[in-house]
PDB file of C-alpha atoms in Angstrom:
ATOM      1  CA  UNK A 726    -129.110 -28.096 -61.271  1.00 49.00           C
ATOM      2  CA  UNK A 727    -131.944 -26.513 -59.283  1.00 49.00           C
ATOM      3  CA  UNK A 728    -129.519 -23.947 -57.791  1.00 45.00           C
ATOM      4  CA  UNK A 729    -128.304 -22.959 -61.263  1.00 45.00           C
ATOM      5  CA  UNK A 730    -131.897 -22.484 -62.456  1.00 45.00           C
ATOM      6  CA  UNK A 731    -132.635 -20.236 -59.466  1.00 43.00           C
ATOM      7  CA  UNK A 732    -129.534 -18.133 -60.177  1.00 43.00           C
ATOM      8  CA  UNK A 733    -130.465 -17.777 -63.836  1.00 41.00           C
ATOM      9  CA  UNK A 734    -134.018 -16.751 -62.953  1.00 40.00           C
ATOM     10  CA  UNK A 735    -132.800 -14.238 -60.362  1.00 43.00           C
ATOM     11  CA  UNK A 736    -130.374 -12.708 -62.842  1.00 42.00           C
ATOM     12  CA  UNK A 737    -133.063 -12.496 -65.503  1.00 41.00           C
ATOM     13  CA  UNK A 738    -135.472 -10.843 -63.074  1.00 39.00           C
ATOM     14  CA  UNK A 739    -132.955  -8.185 -62.008  1.00 37.00           C
ATOM     15  CA  UNK A 740    -131.932  -7.563 -65.608  1.00 36.00           C
ATOM     16  CA  UNK A 741    -135.548  -7.043 -66.650  1.00 36.00           C
ATOM     17  CA  UNK A 742    -136.175  -4.752 -63.684  1.00 34.00           C
ATOM     18  CA  UNK A 743    -133.335  -2.445 -64.767  1.00 38.00           C
ATOM     19  CA  UNK A 744    -131.223  -3.137 -61.680  1.00 39.00           C
ATOM     20  CA  UNK A 745    -127.486  -3.574 -62.184  1.00 46.00           C
ATOM     21  CA  UNK A 746    -126.436  -7.194 -62.233  1.00 43.00           C
ATOM     22  CA  UNK A 747    -123.204  -8.195 -60.494  1.00 49.00           C
ATOM     23  CA  UNK A 748    -120.893 -10.310 -62.577  1.00 45.00           C
ATOM     24  CA  UNK A 749    -120.465 -13.959 -61.624  1.00 49.00           C
ATOM     25  CA  UNK A 750    -117.021 -15.034 -60.403  1.00 47.00           C
ATOM     26  CA  UNK A 751    -115.960 -16.724 -63.650  1.00 48.00           C
ATOM     27  CA  UNK A 752    -117.017 -13.777 -65.854  1.00 60.00           C
ATOM     28  CA  UNK A 753    -115.480 -10.350 -66.349  1.00 69.00           C
ATOM     29  CA  UNK A 754    -117.468  -7.144 -66.062  1.00 69.00           C
ATOM     30  CA  UNK A 755    -117.561  -5.072 -69.210  1.00 85.00           C
ATOM     31  CA  UNK A 756    -115.906  -1.775 -68.389  1.00 86.00           C
ATOM     32  CA  UNK A 757    -115.030   1.113 -70.719  1.00 90.00           C
ATOM     33  CA  UNK A 758    -111.277   1.221 -71.400  1.00 93.00           C
ATOM     34  CA  UNK A 759    -108.896   3.647 -69.717  1.00 95.00           C
ATOM     35  CA  UNK A 760    -107.551   6.197 -72.183  1.00 95.00           C
ATOM     36  CA  UNK A 761    -104.523   8.463 -72.163  1.00 95.00           C
ATOM     37  CA  UNK A 762    -105.202  12.110 -72.939  1.00 95.00           C
ATOM     38  CA  UNK A 763    -102.904  15.118 -73.108  1.00 93.00           C
ATOM     39  CA  UNK A 764    -103.600  17.914 -70.641  1.00 93.00           C
ATOM     40  CA  UNK A 765    -101.214  20.874 -70.460  1.00 91.00           C
ATOM     41  CA  UNK A 766     -98.455  18.740 -72.001  1.00 92.00           C
ATOM     42  CA  UNK A 767     -98.947  15.897 -69.504  1.00 95.00           C
ATOM     43  CA  UNK A 768    -100.252  12.407 -70.257  1.00 95.00           C
ATOM     44  CA  UNK A 769    -103.295  11.799 -68.054  1.00 97.00           C
ATOM     45  CA  UNK A 770    -105.175   8.549 -67.441  1.00 97.00           C
ATOM     46  CA  UNK A 771    -108.883   9.096 -68.105  1.00 97.00           C
ATOM     47  CA  UNK A 772    -111.622   6.602 -67.280  1.00 97.00           C
ATOM     48  CA  UNK A 773    -115.247   7.457 -68.070  1.00 97.00           C
ATOM     49  CA  UNK A 774    -118.229   5.442 -66.945  1.00 96.00           C
ATOM     50  CA  UNK A 775    -120.493   4.977 -63.985  1.00 97.00           C
ATOM     51  CA  UNK A 776    -119.572   5.437 -60.313  1.00 97.00           C
ATOM     52  CA  UNK A 777    -121.221   3.732 -57.376  1.00 96.00           C
ATOM     53  CA  UNK A 778    -120.391   3.721 -53.669  1.00 95.00           C
ATOM     54  CA  UNK A 779    -119.682   1.124 -50.999  1.00 92.00           C
ATOM     55  CA  UNK A 780    -122.526  -0.120 -48.855  1.00 86.00           C
ATOM     56  CA  UNK A 781    -122.230   0.248 -45.075  1.00 87.00           C
ATOM     57  CA  UNK A 782    -121.403  -3.456 -44.668  1.00 89.00           C
ATOM     58  CA  UNK A 783    -117.913  -2.914 -46.152  1.00 91.00           C
ATOM     59  CA  UNK A 784    -116.834  -0.368 -43.512  1.00 94.00           C
ATOM     60  CA  UNK A 785    -113.861  -1.824 -41.639  1.00 92.00           C
ATOM     61  CA  UNK A 786    -113.214  -4.673 -44.061  1.00 93.00           C
ATOM     62  CA  UNK A 787    -109.696  -5.062 -45.427  1.00 94.00           C
ATOM     63  CA  UNK A 788    -109.138  -3.499 -48.839  1.00 95.00           C
ATOM     64  CA  UNK A 789    -106.769  -4.740 -51.564  1.00 95.00           C
ATOM     65  CA  UNK A 790    -104.118  -2.338 -50.248  1.00 94.00           C
ATOM     66  CA  UNK A 791    -104.297  -3.976 -46.825  1.00 95.00           C
ATOM     67  CA  UNK A 792    -105.873  -1.042 -44.999  1.00 95.00           C
ATOM     68  CA  UNK A 793    -109.385  -1.128 -43.554  1.00 95.00           C
ATOM     69  CA  UNK A 794    -112.159   0.360 -45.689  1.00 94.00           C
ATOM     70  CA  UNK A 795    -113.158   3.654 -44.083  1.00 95.00           C
ATOM     71  CA  UNK A 796    -116.414   5.248 -45.271  1.00 94.00           C
ATOM     72  CA  UNK A 797    -115.273   8.571 -43.759  1.00 95.00           C
ATOM     73  CA  UNK A 798    -112.168   8.947 -45.959  1.00 96.00           C
ATOM     74  CA  UNK A 799    -112.118   9.850 -49.635  1.00 97.00           C
ATOM     75  CA  UNK A 800    -111.064   6.491 -51.056  1.00 97.00           C
ATOM     76  CA  UNK A 801    -112.137   4.348 -53.975  1.00 97.00           C
ATOM     77  CA  UNK A 802    -111.963   0.973 -55.666  1.00 97.00           C
ATOM     78  CA  UNK A 803    -110.884   0.632 -59.296  1.00 97.00           C
ATOM     79  CA  UNK A 804    -109.976  -2.426 -61.317  1.00 95.00           C
ATOM     80  CA  UNK A 805    -107.984  -0.380 -63.844  1.00 95.00           C
ATOM     81  CA  UNK A 806    -106.098   2.272 -61.864  1.00 97.00           C
ATOM     82  CA  UNK A 807    -102.990   1.616 -59.756  1.00 97.00           C
ATOM     83  CA  UNK A 808    -103.380   1.088 -56.021  1.00 97.00           C
ATOM     84  CA  UNK A 809    -102.153   4.116 -54.084  1.00 97.00           C
ATOM     85  CA  UNK A 810    -102.847   6.539 -56.928  1.00 98.00           C
ATOM     86  CA  UNK A 811    -104.720   9.807 -56.440  1.00 98.00           C
ATOM     87  CA  UNK A 812    -107.632  10.302 -58.818  1.00 98.00           C
ATOM     88  CA  UNK A 813    -109.983  13.217 -59.401  1.00 98.00           C
ATOM     89  CA  UNK A 814    -113.561  12.029 -59.901  1.00 98.00           C
ATOM     90  CA  UNK A 815    -116.022  14.457 -61.525  1.00 98.00           C
ATOM     91  CA  UNK A 816    -119.783  13.895 -61.522  1.00 98.00           C
ATOM     92  CA  UNK A 817    -120.830  14.653 -65.115  1.00 98.00           C
ATOM     93  CA  UNK A 818    -124.398  15.534 -64.062  1.00 97.00           C
ATOM     94  CA  UNK A 819    -123.509  18.365 -61.667  1.00 97.00           C
ATOM     95  CA  UNK A 820    -119.810  19.166 -62.252  1.00 98.00           C
ATOM     96  CA  UNK A 821    -118.815  18.415 -58.635  1.00 98.00           C
ATOM     97  CA  UNK A 822    -115.389  16.807 -58.102  1.00 98.00           C
ATOM     98  CA  UNK A 823    -113.567  14.961 -55.362  1.00 98.00           C
ATOM     99  CA  UNK A 824    -110.004  13.655 -55.011  1.00 98.00           C
ATOM    100  CA  UNK A 825    -109.741  10.039 -53.859  1.00 98.00           C
ATOM    101  CA  UNK A 826    -106.982   7.534 -53.197  1.00 98.00           C
ATOM    102  CA  UNK A 827    -107.442   4.185 -54.941  1.00 98.00           C
ATOM    103  CA  UNK A 828    -106.987   1.568 -52.223  1.00 97.00           C
ATOM    104  CA  UNK A 829    -109.188  -1.305 -53.362  1.00 97.00           C
ATOM    105  CA  UNK A 830    -110.239  -3.355 -56.397  1.00 96.00           C
ATOM    106  CA  UNK A 831    -113.694  -3.307 -57.904  1.00 94.00           C
ATOM    107  CA  UNK A 832    -116.442  -2.625 -58.784  1.00 94.00           C
ATOM    108  CA  UNK A 833    -117.462  -5.807 -60.561  1.00 92.00           C
ATOM    109  CA  UNK A 834    -120.595  -4.563 -62.309  1.00 92.00           C
ATOM    110  CA  UNK A 835    -120.877  -3.867 -66.036  1.00 92.00           C
ATOM    111  CA  UNK A 836    -120.223  -0.233 -66.923  1.00 92.00           C
ATOM    112  CA  UNK A 837    -118.940   0.755 -63.493  1.00 95.00           C
ATOM    113  CA  UNK A 838    -115.453   2.269 -63.432  1.00 97.00           C
ATOM    114  CA  UNK A 839    -115.103   3.256 -59.779  1.00 98.00           C
ATOM    115  CA  UNK A 840    -116.647   2.444 -56.391  1.00 97.00           C
ATOM    116  CA  UNK A 841    -116.401   5.347 -53.940  1.00 97.00           C
ATOM    117  CA  UNK A 842    -116.438   5.612 -50.175  1.00 96.00           C
ATOM    118  CA  UNK A 843    -119.618   7.169 -48.793  1.00 96.00           C
ATOM    119  CA  UNK A 844    -117.683  10.349 -47.932  1.00 96.00           C
ATOM    120  CA  UNK A 845    -116.505  10.783 -51.545  1.00 97.00           C
ATOM    121  CA  UNK A 846    -119.983   9.980 -52.904  1.00 97.00           C
ATOM    122  CA  UNK A 847    -121.501  12.673 -50.657  1.00 97.00           C
ATOM    123  CA  UNK A 848    -119.075  15.248 -52.067  1.00 97.00           C
ATOM    124  CA  UNK A 849    -120.262  14.322 -55.567  1.00 98.00           C
ATOM    125  CA  UNK A 850    -123.897  14.615 -54.425  1.00 97.00           C
ATOM    126  CA  UNK A 851    -124.760  11.112 -55.673  1.00 97.00           C
ATOM    127  CA  UNK A 852    -125.999   9.410 -52.496  1.00 95.00           C
ATOM    128  CA  UNK A 853    -129.676   9.714 -53.370  1.00 94.00           C
ATOM    129  CA  UNK A 854    -129.267   8.333 -56.913  1.00 94.00           C
ATOM    130  CA  UNK A 855    -126.762   5.643 -55.914  1.00 94.00           C
ATOM    131  CA  UNK A 856    -124.778   5.933 -59.135  1.00 97.00           C
ATOM    132  CA  UNK A 857    -123.581   8.750 -61.375  1.00 97.00           C
ATOM    133  CA  UNK A 858    -121.821   9.166 -64.713  1.00 98.00           C
ATOM    134  CA  UNK A 859    -118.246  10.254 -63.966  1.00 98.00           C
ATOM    135  CA  UNK A 860    -114.904  11.127 -65.466  1.00 98.00           C
ATOM    136  CA  UNK A 861    -111.933   9.853 -63.474  1.00 98.00           C
ATOM    137  CA  UNK A 862    -108.582  11.560 -64.126  1.00 98.00           C
ATOM    138  CA  UNK A 863    -105.187  10.488 -62.811  1.00 98.00           C
ATOM    139  CA  UNK A 864    -102.233  12.825 -63.378  1.00 97.00           C
ATOM    140  CA  UNK A 865     -98.699  11.560 -62.732  1.00 97.00           C
ATOM    141  CA  UNK A 866     -97.659  15.018 -61.461  1.00 97.00           C
ATOM    142  CA  UNK A 867    -100.338  15.013 -58.732  1.00 97.00           C
ATOM    143  CA  UNK A 868     -99.515  11.687 -57.104  1.00 98.00           C
ATOM    144  CA  UNK A 869     -98.965  11.642 -53.317  1.00 96.00           C
ATOM    145  CA  UNK A 870     -95.786   9.537 -53.498  1.00 96.00           C
ATOM    146  CA  UNK A 871     -92.995   8.734 -55.930  1.00 97.00           C
ATOM    147  CA  UNK A 872     -94.152   5.107 -55.943  1.00 97.00           C
ATOM    148  CA  UNK A 873     -97.685   6.110 -56.924  1.00 97.00           C
ATOM    149  CA  UNK A 874     -96.331   8.389 -59.648  1.00 97.00           C
ATOM    150  CA  UNK A 875     -94.180   5.554 -60.994  1.00 97.00           C
ATOM    151  CA  UNK A 876     -97.199   3.213 -61.079  1.00 96.00           C
ATOM    152  CA  UNK A 877     -99.297   5.803 -62.927  1.00 96.00           C
ATOM    153  CA  UNK A 878     -96.486   6.464 -65.416  1.00 95.00           C
ATOM    154  CA  UNK A 879     -96.125   2.708 -65.953  1.00 94.00           C
ATOM    155  CA  UNK A 880     -99.867   2.508 -66.740  1.00 94.00           C
ATOM    156  CA  UNK A 881     -99.533   5.442 -69.161  1.00 94.00           C
ATOM    157  CA  UNK A 882     -96.565   3.675 -70.787  1.00 93.00           C
ATOM    158  CA  UNK A 883     -98.625   0.497 -71.112  1.00 92.00           C
ATOM    159  CA  UNK A 884    -101.363   2.400 -72.951  1.00 91.00           C
ATOM    160  CA  UNK A 885     -99.233   4.669 -75.177  1.00 88.00           C
ATOM    161  CA  UNK A 886     -96.809   4.148 -78.050  1.00 69.00           C
ATOM    162  CA  UNK A 887     -93.091   3.854 -77.287  1.00 62.00           C
ATOM    163  CA  UNK A 888     -92.447   7.286 -78.809  1.00 49.00           C
ATOM    164  CA  UNK A 889     -94.267   9.024 -75.948  1.00 55.00           C
ATOM    165  CA  UNK A 890     -92.235   7.089 -73.381  1.00 53.00           C
ATOM    166  CA  UNK A 891     -89.008   8.294 -74.995  1.00 62.00           C
ATOM    167  CA  UNK A 892     -90.316  11.881 -75.079  1.00 62.00           C
ATOM    168  CA  UNK A 893     -91.088  11.802 -71.323  1.00 61.00           C
ATOM    169  CA  UNK A 894     -87.653  10.377 -70.496  1.00 69.00           C
ATOM    170  CA  UNK A 895     -86.034  13.167 -72.527  1.00 66.00           C
ATOM    171  CA  UNK A 896     -88.066  15.820 -70.677  1.00 64.00           C
ATOM    172  CA  UNK A 897     -87.136  14.250 -67.339  1.00 68.00           C
ATOM    173  CA  UNK A 898     -83.418  14.256 -68.248  1.00 69.00           C
ATOM    174  CA  UNK A 899     -83.593  17.888 -69.366  1.00 67.00           C
ATOM    175  CA  UNK A 900     -85.423  18.870 -66.185  1.00 62.00           C
ATOM    176  CA  UNK A 901     -82.845  17.291 -63.889  1.00 57.00           C
ATOM    177  CA  UNK A 902     -80.023  18.984 -65.782  1.00 51.00           C
ATOM    178  CA  UNK A 903     -81.550  22.423 -65.234  1.00 46.00           C
ATOM    179  CA  UNK A 904     -82.287  22.016 -61.519  1.00 43.00           C
ATOM    180  CA  UNK A 905     -78.751  22.708 -60.406  1.00 41.00           C
ATOM    181  CA  UNK A 906     -78.225  19.123 -59.297  1.00 39.00           C
ATOM    182  CA  UNK A 907     -80.628  19.336 -56.375  1.00 39.00           C
ATOM    183  CA  UNK A 908     -83.152  16.967 -57.886  1.00 37.00           C
ATOM    184  CA  UNK A 909     -85.952  18.792 -56.067  1.00 33.00           C
ATOM    185  CA  UNK A 910     -88.176  19.019 -59.137  1.00 34.00           C
ATOM    186  CA  UNK A 911     -87.352  15.705 -60.795  1.00 31.00           C
ATOM    187  CA  UNK A 912     -86.857  12.423 -59.022  1.00 30.00           C
ATOM    188  CA  UNK A 913     -85.486   9.379 -60.831  1.00 30.00           C
ATOM    189  CA  UNK A 914     -86.965   6.108 -59.667  1.00 32.00           C
ATOM    190  CA  UNK A 915     -85.339   3.794 -62.177  1.00 33.00           C
ATOM    191  CA  UNK A 916     -84.775   1.051 -59.623  1.00 34.00           C
ATOM    192  CA  UNK A 917     -88.067   1.355 -57.793  1.00 33.00           C
ATOM    193  CA  UNK A 918     -89.418  -2.045 -58.812  1.00 35.00           C
ATOM    194  CA  UNK A 919     -92.671  -0.805 -60.336  1.00 33.00           C
TER     195      UNK A 919
END
């Protein structure tokens, strides 16, 4: 009981001081929802909120994707975006952007939508402040692999009405019919096991 009282008092003190409070293990952080927006005829995942960056102590630790966390690469953690996806993160205060690969899960703090490597945070010029308001965009057409594209499209499908899914399948079929059978512009991954 004494331990619980100490935790409650510590949380209250950090809340009153204006410092972000990490969420306890049995709670879920409140995060703004991911939306789907149209950009140049493409459905794009958009996540707006606050970005933070990894502390030095996480360098070398294993990420959710299985690779070691590397502060020198442009990577990020997101609870909402697919692992392996490429995302463009834009700092809303200064307009600077950076492309990152989502390779980990987190952050677990209310309002935070992405946790960046130190390298990515430097490119957004947010090291001094520690956090920044950002817009995170993930375009299916800009994914580094077919698997990542399929995961992003599956997330778009999850968030959009069935009509838009049918429209994309029709465009994909039309595109493969016009490519002369080479399939260089359109790749079908129907059996990829998303």
